[in-house]
XYZ file of C-alpha atoms in Angstrom:
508
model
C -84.291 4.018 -51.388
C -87.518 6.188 -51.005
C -89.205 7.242 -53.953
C -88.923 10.946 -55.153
C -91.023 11.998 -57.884
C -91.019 14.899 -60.572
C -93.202 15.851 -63.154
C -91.866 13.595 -65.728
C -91.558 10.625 -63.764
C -95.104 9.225 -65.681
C -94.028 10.376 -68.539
C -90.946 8.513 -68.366
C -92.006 5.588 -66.460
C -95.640 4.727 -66.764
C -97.981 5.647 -63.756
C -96.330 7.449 -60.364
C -98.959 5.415 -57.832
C -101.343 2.553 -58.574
C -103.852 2.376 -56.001
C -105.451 -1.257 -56.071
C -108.814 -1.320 -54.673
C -111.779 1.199 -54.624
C -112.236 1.824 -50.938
C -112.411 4.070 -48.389
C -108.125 3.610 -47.672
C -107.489 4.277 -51.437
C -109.979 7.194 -51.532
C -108.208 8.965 -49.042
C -104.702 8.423 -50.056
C -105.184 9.146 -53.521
C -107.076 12.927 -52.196
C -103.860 13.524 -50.416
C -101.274 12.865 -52.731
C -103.501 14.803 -55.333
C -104.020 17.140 -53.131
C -100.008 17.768 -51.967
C -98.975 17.090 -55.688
C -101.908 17.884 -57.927
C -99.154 16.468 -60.910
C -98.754 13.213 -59.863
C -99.850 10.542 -61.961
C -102.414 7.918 -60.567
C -104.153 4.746 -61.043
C -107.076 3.073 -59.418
C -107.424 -0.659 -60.052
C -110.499 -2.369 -58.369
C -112.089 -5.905 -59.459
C -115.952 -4.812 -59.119
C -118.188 -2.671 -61.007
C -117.802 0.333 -58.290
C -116.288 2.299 -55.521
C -117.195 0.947 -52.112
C -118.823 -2.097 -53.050
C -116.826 -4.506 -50.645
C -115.674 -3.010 -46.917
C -116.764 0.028 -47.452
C -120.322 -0.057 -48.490
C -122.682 0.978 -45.498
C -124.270 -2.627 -45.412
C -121.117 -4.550 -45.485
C -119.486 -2.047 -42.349
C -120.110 -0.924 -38.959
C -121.151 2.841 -39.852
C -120.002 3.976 -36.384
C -117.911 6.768 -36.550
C -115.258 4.994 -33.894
C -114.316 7.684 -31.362
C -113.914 4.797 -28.228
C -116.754 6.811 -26.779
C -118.748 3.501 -26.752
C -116.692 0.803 -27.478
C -115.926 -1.019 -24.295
C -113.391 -3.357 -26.046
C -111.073 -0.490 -26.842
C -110.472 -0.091 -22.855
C -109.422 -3.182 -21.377
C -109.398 -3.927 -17.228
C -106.091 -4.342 -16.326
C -105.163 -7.550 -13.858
C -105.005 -5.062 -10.569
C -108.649 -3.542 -11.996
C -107.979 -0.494 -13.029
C -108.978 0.748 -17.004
C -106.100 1.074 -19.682
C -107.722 3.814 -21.858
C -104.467 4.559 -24.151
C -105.709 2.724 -26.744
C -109.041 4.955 -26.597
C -107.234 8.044 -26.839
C -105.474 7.150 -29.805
C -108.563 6.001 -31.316
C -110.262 9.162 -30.356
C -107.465 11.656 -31.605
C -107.297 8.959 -35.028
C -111.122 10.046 -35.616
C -111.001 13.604 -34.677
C -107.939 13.858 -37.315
C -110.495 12.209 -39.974
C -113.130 14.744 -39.176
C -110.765 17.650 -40.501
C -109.563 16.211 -43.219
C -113.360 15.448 -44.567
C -114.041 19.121 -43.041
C -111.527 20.312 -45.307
C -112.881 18.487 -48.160
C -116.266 20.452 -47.181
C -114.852 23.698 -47.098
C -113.226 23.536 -50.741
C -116.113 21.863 -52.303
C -114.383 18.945 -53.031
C -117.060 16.576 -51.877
C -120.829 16.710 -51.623
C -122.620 17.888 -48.449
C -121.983 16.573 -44.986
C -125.395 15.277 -44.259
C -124.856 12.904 -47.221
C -122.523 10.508 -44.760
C -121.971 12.049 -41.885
C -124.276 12.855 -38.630
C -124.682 13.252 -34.978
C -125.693 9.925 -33.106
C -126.018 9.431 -29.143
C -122.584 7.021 -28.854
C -124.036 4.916 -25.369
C -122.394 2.008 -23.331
C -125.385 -0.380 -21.612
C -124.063 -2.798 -19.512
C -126.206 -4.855 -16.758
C -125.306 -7.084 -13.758
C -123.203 -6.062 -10.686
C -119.455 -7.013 -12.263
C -120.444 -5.002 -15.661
C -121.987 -2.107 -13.722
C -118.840 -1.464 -11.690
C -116.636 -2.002 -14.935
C -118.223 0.565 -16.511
C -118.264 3.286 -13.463
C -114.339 2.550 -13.665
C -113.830 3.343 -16.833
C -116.210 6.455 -16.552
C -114.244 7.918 -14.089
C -110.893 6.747 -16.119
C -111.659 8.025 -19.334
C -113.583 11.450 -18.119
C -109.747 12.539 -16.827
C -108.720 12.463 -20.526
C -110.388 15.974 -22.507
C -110.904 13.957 -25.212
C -114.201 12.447 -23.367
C -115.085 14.859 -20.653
C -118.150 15.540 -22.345
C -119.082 12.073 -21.286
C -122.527 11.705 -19.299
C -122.551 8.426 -16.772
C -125.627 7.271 -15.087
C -127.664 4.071 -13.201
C -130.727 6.178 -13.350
C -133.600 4.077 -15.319
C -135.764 6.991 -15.776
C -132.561 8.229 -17.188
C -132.362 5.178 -19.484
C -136.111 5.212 -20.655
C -135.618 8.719 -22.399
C -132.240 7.793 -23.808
C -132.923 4.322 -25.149
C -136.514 3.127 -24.474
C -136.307 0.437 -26.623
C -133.393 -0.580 -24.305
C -135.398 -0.507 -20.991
C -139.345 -1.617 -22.042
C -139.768 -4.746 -20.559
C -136.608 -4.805 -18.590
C -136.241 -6.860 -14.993
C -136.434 -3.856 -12.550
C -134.501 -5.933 -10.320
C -131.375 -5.859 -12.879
C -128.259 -3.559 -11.914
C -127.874 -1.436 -14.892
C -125.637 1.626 -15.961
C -125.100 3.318 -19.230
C -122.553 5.858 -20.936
C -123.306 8.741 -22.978
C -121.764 10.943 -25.205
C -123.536 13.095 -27.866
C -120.708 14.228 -29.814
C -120.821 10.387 -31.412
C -121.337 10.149 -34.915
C -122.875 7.940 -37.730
C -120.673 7.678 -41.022
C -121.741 6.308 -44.470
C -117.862 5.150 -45.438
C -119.811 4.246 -48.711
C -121.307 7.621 -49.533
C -117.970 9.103 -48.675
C -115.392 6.810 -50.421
C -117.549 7.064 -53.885
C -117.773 11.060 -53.125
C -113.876 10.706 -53.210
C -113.719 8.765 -55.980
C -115.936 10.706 -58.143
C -113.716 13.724 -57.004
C -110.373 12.055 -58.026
C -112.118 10.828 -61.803
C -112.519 14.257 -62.676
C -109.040 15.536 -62.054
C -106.638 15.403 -64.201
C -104.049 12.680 -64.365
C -106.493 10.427 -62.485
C -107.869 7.226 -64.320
C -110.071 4.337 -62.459
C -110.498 1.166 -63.954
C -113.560 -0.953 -62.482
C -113.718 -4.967 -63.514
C -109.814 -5.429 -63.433
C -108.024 -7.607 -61.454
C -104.580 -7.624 -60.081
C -102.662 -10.856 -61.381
C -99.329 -10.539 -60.689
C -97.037 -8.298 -58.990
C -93.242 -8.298 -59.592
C -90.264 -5.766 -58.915
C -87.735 -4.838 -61.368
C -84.316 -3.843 -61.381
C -84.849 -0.349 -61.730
C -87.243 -0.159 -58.491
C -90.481 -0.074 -60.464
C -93.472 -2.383 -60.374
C -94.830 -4.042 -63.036
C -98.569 -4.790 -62.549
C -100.387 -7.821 -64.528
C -104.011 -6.912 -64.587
C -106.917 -8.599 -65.948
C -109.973 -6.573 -67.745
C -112.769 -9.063 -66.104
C -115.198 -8.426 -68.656
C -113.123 -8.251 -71.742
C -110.548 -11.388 -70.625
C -107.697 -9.063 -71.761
C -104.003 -8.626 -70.122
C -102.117 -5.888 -70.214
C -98.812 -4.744 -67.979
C -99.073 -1.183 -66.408
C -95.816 0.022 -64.549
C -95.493 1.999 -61.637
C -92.929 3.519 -59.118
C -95.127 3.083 -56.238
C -98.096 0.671 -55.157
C -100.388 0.775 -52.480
C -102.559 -2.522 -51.762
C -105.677 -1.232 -49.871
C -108.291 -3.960 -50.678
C -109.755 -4.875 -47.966
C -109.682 -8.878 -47.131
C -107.882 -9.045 -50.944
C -104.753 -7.312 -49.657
C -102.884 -10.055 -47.770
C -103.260 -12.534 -50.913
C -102.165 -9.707 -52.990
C -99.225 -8.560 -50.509
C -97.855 -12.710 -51.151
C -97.497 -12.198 -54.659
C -95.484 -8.674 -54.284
C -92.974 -11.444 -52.866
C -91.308 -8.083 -50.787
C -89.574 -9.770 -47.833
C -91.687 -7.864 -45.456
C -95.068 -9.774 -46.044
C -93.621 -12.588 -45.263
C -95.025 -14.572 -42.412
C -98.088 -12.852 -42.487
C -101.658 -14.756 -42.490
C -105.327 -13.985 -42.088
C -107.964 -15.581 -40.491
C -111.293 -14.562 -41.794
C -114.485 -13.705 -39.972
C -117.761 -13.067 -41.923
C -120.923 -11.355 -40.212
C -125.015 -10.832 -40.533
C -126.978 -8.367 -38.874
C -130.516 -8.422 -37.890
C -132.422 -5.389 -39.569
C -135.396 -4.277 -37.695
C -138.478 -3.962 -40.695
C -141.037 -2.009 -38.857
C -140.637 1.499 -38.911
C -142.587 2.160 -35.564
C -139.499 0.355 -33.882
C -136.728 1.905 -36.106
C -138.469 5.469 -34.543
C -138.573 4.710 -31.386
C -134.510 4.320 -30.921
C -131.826 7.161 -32.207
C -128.542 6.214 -30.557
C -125.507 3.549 -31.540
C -126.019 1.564 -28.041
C -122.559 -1.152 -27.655
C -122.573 -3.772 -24.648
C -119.783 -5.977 -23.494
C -118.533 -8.623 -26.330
C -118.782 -12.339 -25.466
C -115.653 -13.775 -23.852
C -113.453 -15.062 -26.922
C -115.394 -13.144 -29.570
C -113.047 -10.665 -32.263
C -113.966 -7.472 -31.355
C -115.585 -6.982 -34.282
C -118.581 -8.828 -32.786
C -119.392 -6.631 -29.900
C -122.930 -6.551 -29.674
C -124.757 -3.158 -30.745
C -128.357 -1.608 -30.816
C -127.191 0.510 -33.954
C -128.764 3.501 -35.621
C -128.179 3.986 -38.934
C -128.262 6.170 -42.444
C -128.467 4.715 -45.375
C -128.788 6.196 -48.477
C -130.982 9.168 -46.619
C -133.192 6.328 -44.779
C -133.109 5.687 -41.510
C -132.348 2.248 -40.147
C -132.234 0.068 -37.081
C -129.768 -2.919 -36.683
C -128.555 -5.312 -34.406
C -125.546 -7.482 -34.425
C -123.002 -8.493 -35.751
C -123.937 -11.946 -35.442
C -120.093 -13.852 -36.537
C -119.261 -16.342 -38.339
C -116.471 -18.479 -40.459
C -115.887 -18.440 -44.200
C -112.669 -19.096 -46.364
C -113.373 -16.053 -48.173
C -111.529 -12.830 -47.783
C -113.784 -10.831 -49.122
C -117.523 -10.680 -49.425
C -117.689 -12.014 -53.341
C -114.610 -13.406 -53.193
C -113.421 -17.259 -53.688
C -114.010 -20.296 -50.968
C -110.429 -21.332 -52.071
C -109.047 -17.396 -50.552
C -108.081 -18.734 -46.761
C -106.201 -22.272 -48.775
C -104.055 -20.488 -51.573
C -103.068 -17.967 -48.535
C -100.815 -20.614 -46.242
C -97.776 -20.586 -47.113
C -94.127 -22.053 -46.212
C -93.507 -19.026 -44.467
C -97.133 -18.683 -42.703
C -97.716 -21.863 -42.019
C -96.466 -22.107 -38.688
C -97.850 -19.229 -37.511
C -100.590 -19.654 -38.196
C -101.091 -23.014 -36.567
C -99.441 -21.196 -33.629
C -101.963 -18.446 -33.363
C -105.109 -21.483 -34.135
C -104.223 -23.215 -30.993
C -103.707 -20.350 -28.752
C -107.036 -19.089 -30.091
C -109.692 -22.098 -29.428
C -111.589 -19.810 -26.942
C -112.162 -17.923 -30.239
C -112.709 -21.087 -32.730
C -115.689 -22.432 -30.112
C -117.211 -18.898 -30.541
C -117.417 -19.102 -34.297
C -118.894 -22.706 -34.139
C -121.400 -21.426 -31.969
C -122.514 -18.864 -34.054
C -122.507 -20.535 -37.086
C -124.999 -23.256 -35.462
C -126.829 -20.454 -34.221
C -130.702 -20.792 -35.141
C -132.846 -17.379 -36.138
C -134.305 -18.170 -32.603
C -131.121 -17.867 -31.157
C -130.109 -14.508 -32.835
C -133.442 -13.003 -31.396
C -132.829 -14.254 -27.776
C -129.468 -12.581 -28.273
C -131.005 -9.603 -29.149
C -133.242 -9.605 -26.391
C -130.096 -8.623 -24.111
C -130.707 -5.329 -25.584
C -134.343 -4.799 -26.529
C -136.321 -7.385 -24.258
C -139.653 -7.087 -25.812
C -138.373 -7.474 -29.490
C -140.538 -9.546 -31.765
C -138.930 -12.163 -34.632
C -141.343 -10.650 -37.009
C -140.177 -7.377 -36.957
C -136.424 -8.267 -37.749
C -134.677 -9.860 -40.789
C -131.416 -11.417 -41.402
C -129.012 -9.631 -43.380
C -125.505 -10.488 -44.765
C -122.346 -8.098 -43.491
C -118.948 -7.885 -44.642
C -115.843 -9.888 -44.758
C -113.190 -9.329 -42.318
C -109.768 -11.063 -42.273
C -107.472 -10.623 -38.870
C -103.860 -10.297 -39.179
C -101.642 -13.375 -37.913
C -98.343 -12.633 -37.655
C -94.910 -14.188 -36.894
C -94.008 -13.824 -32.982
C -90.644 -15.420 -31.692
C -91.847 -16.275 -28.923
C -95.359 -17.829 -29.372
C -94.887 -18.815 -33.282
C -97.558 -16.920 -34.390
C -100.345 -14.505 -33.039
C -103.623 -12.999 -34.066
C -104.243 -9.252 -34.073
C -107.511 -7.171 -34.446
C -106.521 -4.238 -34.949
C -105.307 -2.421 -38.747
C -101.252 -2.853 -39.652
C -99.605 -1.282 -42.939
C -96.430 -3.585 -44.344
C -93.928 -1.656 -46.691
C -91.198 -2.933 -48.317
C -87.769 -1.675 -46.797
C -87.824 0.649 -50.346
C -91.052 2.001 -49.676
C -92.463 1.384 -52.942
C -94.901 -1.008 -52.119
C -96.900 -0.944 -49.019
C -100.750 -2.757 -48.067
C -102.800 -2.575 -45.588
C -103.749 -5.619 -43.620
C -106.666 -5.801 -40.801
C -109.860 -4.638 -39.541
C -111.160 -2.439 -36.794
C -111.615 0.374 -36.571
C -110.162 0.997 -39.923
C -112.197 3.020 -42.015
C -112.343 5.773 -38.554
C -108.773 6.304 -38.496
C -108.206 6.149 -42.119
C -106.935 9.701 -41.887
C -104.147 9.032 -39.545
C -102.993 5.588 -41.122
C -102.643 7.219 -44.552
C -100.614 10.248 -42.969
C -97.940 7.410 -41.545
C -98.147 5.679 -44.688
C -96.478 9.265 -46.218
C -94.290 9.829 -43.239
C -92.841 6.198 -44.203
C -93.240 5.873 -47.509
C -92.594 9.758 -49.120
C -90.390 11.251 -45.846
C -87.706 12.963 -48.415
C -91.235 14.881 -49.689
C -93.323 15.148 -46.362
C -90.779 17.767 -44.677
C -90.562 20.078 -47.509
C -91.943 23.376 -46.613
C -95.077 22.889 -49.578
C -96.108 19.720 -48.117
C -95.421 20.782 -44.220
C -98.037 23.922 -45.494
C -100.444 22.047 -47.615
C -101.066 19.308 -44.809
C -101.342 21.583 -41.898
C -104.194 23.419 -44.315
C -105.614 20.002 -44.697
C -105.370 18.788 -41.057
C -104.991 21.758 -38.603
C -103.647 19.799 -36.010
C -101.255 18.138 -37.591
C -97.903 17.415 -36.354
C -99.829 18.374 -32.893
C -101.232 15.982 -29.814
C -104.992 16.957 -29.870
C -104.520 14.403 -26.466
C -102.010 16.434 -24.956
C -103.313 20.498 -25.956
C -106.566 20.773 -24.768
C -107.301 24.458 -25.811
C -106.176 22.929 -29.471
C -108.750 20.055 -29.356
C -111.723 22.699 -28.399
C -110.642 24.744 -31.212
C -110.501 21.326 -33.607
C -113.922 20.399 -32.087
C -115.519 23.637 -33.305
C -114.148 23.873 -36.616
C -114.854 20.573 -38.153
C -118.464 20.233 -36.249
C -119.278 23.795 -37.892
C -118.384 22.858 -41.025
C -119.895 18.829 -41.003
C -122.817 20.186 -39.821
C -122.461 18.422 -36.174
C -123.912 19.538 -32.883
C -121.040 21.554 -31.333
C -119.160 20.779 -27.849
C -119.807 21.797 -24.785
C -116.960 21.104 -22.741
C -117.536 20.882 -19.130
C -113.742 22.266 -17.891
């Protein structure tokens, strides 16, 4: 049974959608169902005091606006050495979708201006050493056949590299193969600044109520297809039970725990390994000048890709910034204030063995956690001084990131395996669905939602008002911006026009 709503379905039956969790994956799916059915009745449950304040917020994630221009992890070398770039086109096309949509919010004056989260930064590969040099040439000349990066600038040049990343090159070994990747069309995104811009959107409309400091107890499906919620007001101690026809579980690290106690037969088998992170902020603004770009090397061998190593340029809260990291490491909690007992209360009968199963296929990965957790603050500098050779302790600080949990799933024929990438599970009525994983996930946010409404709401999605209101919201969609290059220039212009981004200039 899919869900089919009308205008006295909250009326009838409580709430239409409860959206649990204030971040960046709620924001957008509550602006497009309010957007294709400005009558629908919604509710925003979130534990903390605020939108943004866990995944989302600018310290706690990556900021890069995750095109694959830069991210050497999202194109793999195959075992006969040539460069699978698939998965960086769909990451590519994912972000360029997201850029209309927020243009679109723009346009209508829906959010604030662009410049608020949102601006050009240099996206560079840096690589060094003979092996990583001729990696990187490869998948230069790969990915440059694809539109989607033929704006993409490759050089060995280290007169070349001074004026791009100087910080980068002082006090380099001249001897040193190096070769680097550019591509100016890269961005830096505050997810923070633009989930509570949502949010503050979505309070004011009508039908729309948030409530902050409440906490999802229980979950439970009844015999008429709706959801009853148990939810805890954290500051008053009070229960109440809210009902809803559909539920969407986008909280971050919180979802899998939350997805168990839905009990749908879907989640089941599903774990999560956790993976916390730290970043070293650079504290003297002379440095923080000297470097404008979002530079990403080559992640250790057995590291989650959300460790890859980056030199990273950043706005926050209208201030320029300069990290490094992420620097990994192991905690049981799912979420950056969550509980130490989060990773325990999450095995279950039906996890269990895949879980083990994906632990001891993984050890590669354990030793790299145990490495960096015993890593001293003299280590983390040496590390840095990959990228920046002449970097100086003093001028950098240590800094606590965010709280990622990988999926494991069920596999028949390994037991178990671990994924890094973002999965949505939805019950075979598509009332309930979550969202489990990390990267790139708050990039692609866009397209993940849009399947989430193909799945979830396909008797609504086809109707002619929808099929209209979405192509007004994404004017590509139901198109391959991968496959229509004459479509992606068009894209390209509209949405860097309207964010305020420097415009392409394709070379074809």
């Amino acid at each position: 049974m899919t869900m089919v709503m009308n205008n006295n379905t909250a009326e009838n039956n409580g709430t239409d959608v409860v959206l649990i969790g204030a971040g960046i994956m709620s924001a957008t799916l509550g602006m497009m169902l309010k957007e294709l059915n400005p009558d629908l009745k919604i509710e925003v449950l979130e534990r903390l005091d605020g939108a943004a304040a866990e995944s989302s917020d600018a310290w706690n994630n990556a900021g890069t606006g995750h095109s694959a221009f830069c991210e050497l992890n999202y194109t793999p070398e195959k075992p006969d050495g040539s460069i699978d770039i698939s998965k960086a086109v769909r990451i590519a096309e994912s972000f360029e979708i997201s850029k209309q949509f927020w243009a679109y919010l723009i346009k209508n004056n829906i959010i604030e201006l662009p410049n608020s989260f949102i601006r050009n930064i240099p996206h560079i590969s840096f690589v060094w050493g003979n092996d990583n040099v001729d990696f990187l040439r490869k998948r230069y000349e790969a990915m440059v056949q694809c539109h989607l990066f033929d704006e993409m600038v490759y050089t060995e040049d280290r007169e070349q590299l001074k004026e791009w990343i100087p910080l980068v090159m002082e006090g380099r070994d001249t001897s040193e193969p190096v070769a680097a990747t550019r591509m100016d069309l890269g961005t830096d995104v505050n997810f923070g600044a633009l989930t509570r811009s949502m949010f503050d959107y979505l309070q004011k409309k009508c039908g729309v109520e948030t409530h902050f400091g409440h906490e999802v107890r229980k979950l439970k499906q009844m015999g008429d297809g709706r959801w009853r919620i148990t939810v805890k007001d954290l500051q008053t101690g009070e229960k109440r039970k809210m009902y809803t026809r559909y539920v969407f579980i986008g909280a971050g690290g919180g979802a899998l725990p939350l997805l168990e106690k839905s009990k749908i037969p879907e989640g089941k088998g599903y774990g999560g390994f956790p993976v916390s992170g730290q970043w070293l902020r650079c504290i003297n603004r002379s440095v923080i000048e000297k470097h404008e770009a979002k530079v990403y090397g080559k992640a250790a061998v057995g590291s989650p890709p959300m460790s890859v190593p980056h030199l990273d340029t950043r706005y926050i809260n209208g201030k320029r910034e300069l990290l490094f990291g992420p620097y990994a490491g192991f905690s049981t909690k799912f979420l950056k204030r969550g509980s130490f007992m989060d990773l325990p209360k999450s095995i279950k009968p039906t996890n269990l063995r895949p879980m083990i199963s994906a632990g001891l296929q993984n050890m590669s990965l354990t030793k790299y956690l145990i490495d960096q957790v015993r890593q001293s603050p003299l280590d983390r500098i040496e590390a840095l001084k990959d990228f920046y050779p002449d970097a100086r302790p003093e001028d950098w600080k240590l800094e606590v990131a965010g709280q990622r949990v990988q999926i494991i799933k069920k596999d028949a024929d390994k037991g178990g395996v671990l994924e890094f990438g973002t999965e949505v599970v939805s019950g075979a009525n598509c009332t309930m669905a979550a969202l489990l994983g990390a990267s790139p996930g708050a990039s692609t946010a866009v397209s993940i939602m849009l399947s989430l409404l193909e799945r979830c709401f396909m008797h609504r999605i086809n109707t002619e008002e929808w099929q209209v209101k979405l192509k007004e919201m994404i004017p590509s969609y139901g198109q391959s911006l991968a496959g229509n290059p004459a479509l992606l220039d068009q894209v390209r212009s509209y949405t860097s026009e309207v964010l305020g981004l420097v415009p392409a200039t394709a070379k074809r």
